[in-house]
Tab-separated table of C-alpha atoms in Angstrom:
chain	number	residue	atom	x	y	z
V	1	UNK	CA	40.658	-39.395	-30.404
V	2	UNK	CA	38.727	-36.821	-32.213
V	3	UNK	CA	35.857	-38.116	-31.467
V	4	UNK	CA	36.065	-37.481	-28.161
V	5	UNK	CA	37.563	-34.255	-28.299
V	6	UNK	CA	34.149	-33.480	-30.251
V	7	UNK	CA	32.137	-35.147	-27.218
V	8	UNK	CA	34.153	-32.797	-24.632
V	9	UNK	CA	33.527	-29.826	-26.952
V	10	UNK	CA	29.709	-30.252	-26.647
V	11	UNK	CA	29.650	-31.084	-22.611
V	12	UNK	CA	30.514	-27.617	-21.743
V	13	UNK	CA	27.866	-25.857	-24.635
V	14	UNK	CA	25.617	-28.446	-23.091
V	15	UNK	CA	26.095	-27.384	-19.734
V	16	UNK	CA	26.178	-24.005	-20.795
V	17	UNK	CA	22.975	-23.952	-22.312
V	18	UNK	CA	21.191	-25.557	-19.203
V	19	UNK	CA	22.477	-23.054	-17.016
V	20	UNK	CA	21.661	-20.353	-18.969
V	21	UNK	CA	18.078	-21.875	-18.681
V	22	UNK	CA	18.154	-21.883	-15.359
V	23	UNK	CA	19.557	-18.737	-14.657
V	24	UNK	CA	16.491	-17.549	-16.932
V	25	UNK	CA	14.262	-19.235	-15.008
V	26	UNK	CA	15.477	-17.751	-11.893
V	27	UNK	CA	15.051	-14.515	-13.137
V	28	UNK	CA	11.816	-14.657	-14.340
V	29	UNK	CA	10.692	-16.355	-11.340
V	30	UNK	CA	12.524	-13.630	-9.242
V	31	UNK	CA	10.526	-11.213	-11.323
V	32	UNK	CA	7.311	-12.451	-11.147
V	33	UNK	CA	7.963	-12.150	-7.322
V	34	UNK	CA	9.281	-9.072	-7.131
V	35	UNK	CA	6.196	-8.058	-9.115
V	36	UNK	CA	3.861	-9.830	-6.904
V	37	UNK	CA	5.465	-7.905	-3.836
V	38	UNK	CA	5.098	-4.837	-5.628
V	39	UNK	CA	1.134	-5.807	-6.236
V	40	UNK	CA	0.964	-6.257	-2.593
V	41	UNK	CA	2.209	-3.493	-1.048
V	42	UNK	CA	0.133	-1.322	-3.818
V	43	UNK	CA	-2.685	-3.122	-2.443
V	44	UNK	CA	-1.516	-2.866	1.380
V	45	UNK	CA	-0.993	1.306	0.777
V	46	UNK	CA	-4.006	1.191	-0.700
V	47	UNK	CA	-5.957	-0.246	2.409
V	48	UNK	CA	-3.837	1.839	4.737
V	49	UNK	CA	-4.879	4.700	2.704
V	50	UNK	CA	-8.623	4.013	2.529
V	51	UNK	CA	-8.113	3.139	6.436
V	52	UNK	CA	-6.560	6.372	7.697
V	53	UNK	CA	-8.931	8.673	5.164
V	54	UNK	CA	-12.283	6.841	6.374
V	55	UNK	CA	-10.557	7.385	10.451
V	56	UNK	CA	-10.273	11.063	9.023
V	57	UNK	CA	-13.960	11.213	7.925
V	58	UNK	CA	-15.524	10.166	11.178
V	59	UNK	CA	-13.548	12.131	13.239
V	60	UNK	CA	-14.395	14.881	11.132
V	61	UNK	CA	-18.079	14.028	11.603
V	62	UNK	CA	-17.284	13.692	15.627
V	63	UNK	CA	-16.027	17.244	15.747
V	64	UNK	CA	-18.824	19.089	13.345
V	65	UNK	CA	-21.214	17.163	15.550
V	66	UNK	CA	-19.682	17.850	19.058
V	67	UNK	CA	-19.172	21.529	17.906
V	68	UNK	CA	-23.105	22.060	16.880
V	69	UNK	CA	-23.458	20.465	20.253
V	70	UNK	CA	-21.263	22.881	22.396
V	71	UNK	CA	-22.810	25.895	20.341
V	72	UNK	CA	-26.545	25.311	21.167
V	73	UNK	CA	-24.927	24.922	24.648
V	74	UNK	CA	-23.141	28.060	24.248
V	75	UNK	CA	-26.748	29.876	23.394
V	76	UNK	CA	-28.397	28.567	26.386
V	77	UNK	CA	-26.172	30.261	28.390
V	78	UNK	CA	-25.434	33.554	26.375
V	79	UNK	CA	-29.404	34.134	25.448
V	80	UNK	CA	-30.008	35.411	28.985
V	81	UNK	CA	-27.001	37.461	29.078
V	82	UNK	CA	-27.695	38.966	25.943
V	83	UNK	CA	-30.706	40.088	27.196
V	84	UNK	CA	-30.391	41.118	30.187
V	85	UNK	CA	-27.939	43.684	28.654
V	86	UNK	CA	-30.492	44.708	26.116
V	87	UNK	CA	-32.385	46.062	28.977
């Protein structure tokens, strides 16, 4: 009869001890994902970010080069105007 009481006794550290391993396992594993996600969307802002600043840069280079554009328009037409004032 003791003997068995002993057996019962170890069953539940037994048991106890496996699910703690598991539940460790879990959690690492939940970890490493959560890490992984995090990784992910660093890289994902990152792209976004080099996206939107490189969309930023040519339309930059679109304006400075449309607005060069309209003002050796803009002196076509003023040059004459200018002058004939002068006189």
């Amino acid at each position: 009869m003791a003997q068995k009481g002993k057996n019962t006794a170890k069953e539940p550290n037994s048991s106890i001890n496996i699910n703690y391993i598991s539940t460790d396992a879990g959690v690492e594993s939940l970890f490493n994902v959560h890490f992984q996600l995090t990784n992910l969307g660093i890289v994902l802002w990152q792209i976004i970010f080099l996206k939107v600043s490189y969309s930023l840069y040519v339309y930059c280079l679109a304006f400075l080069c449309l607005q060069e554009k309209l003002n050796s328009e803009l002196r076509k037409f003023t040059r004459p105007v200018l002058h004939q004032m002068k006189i």
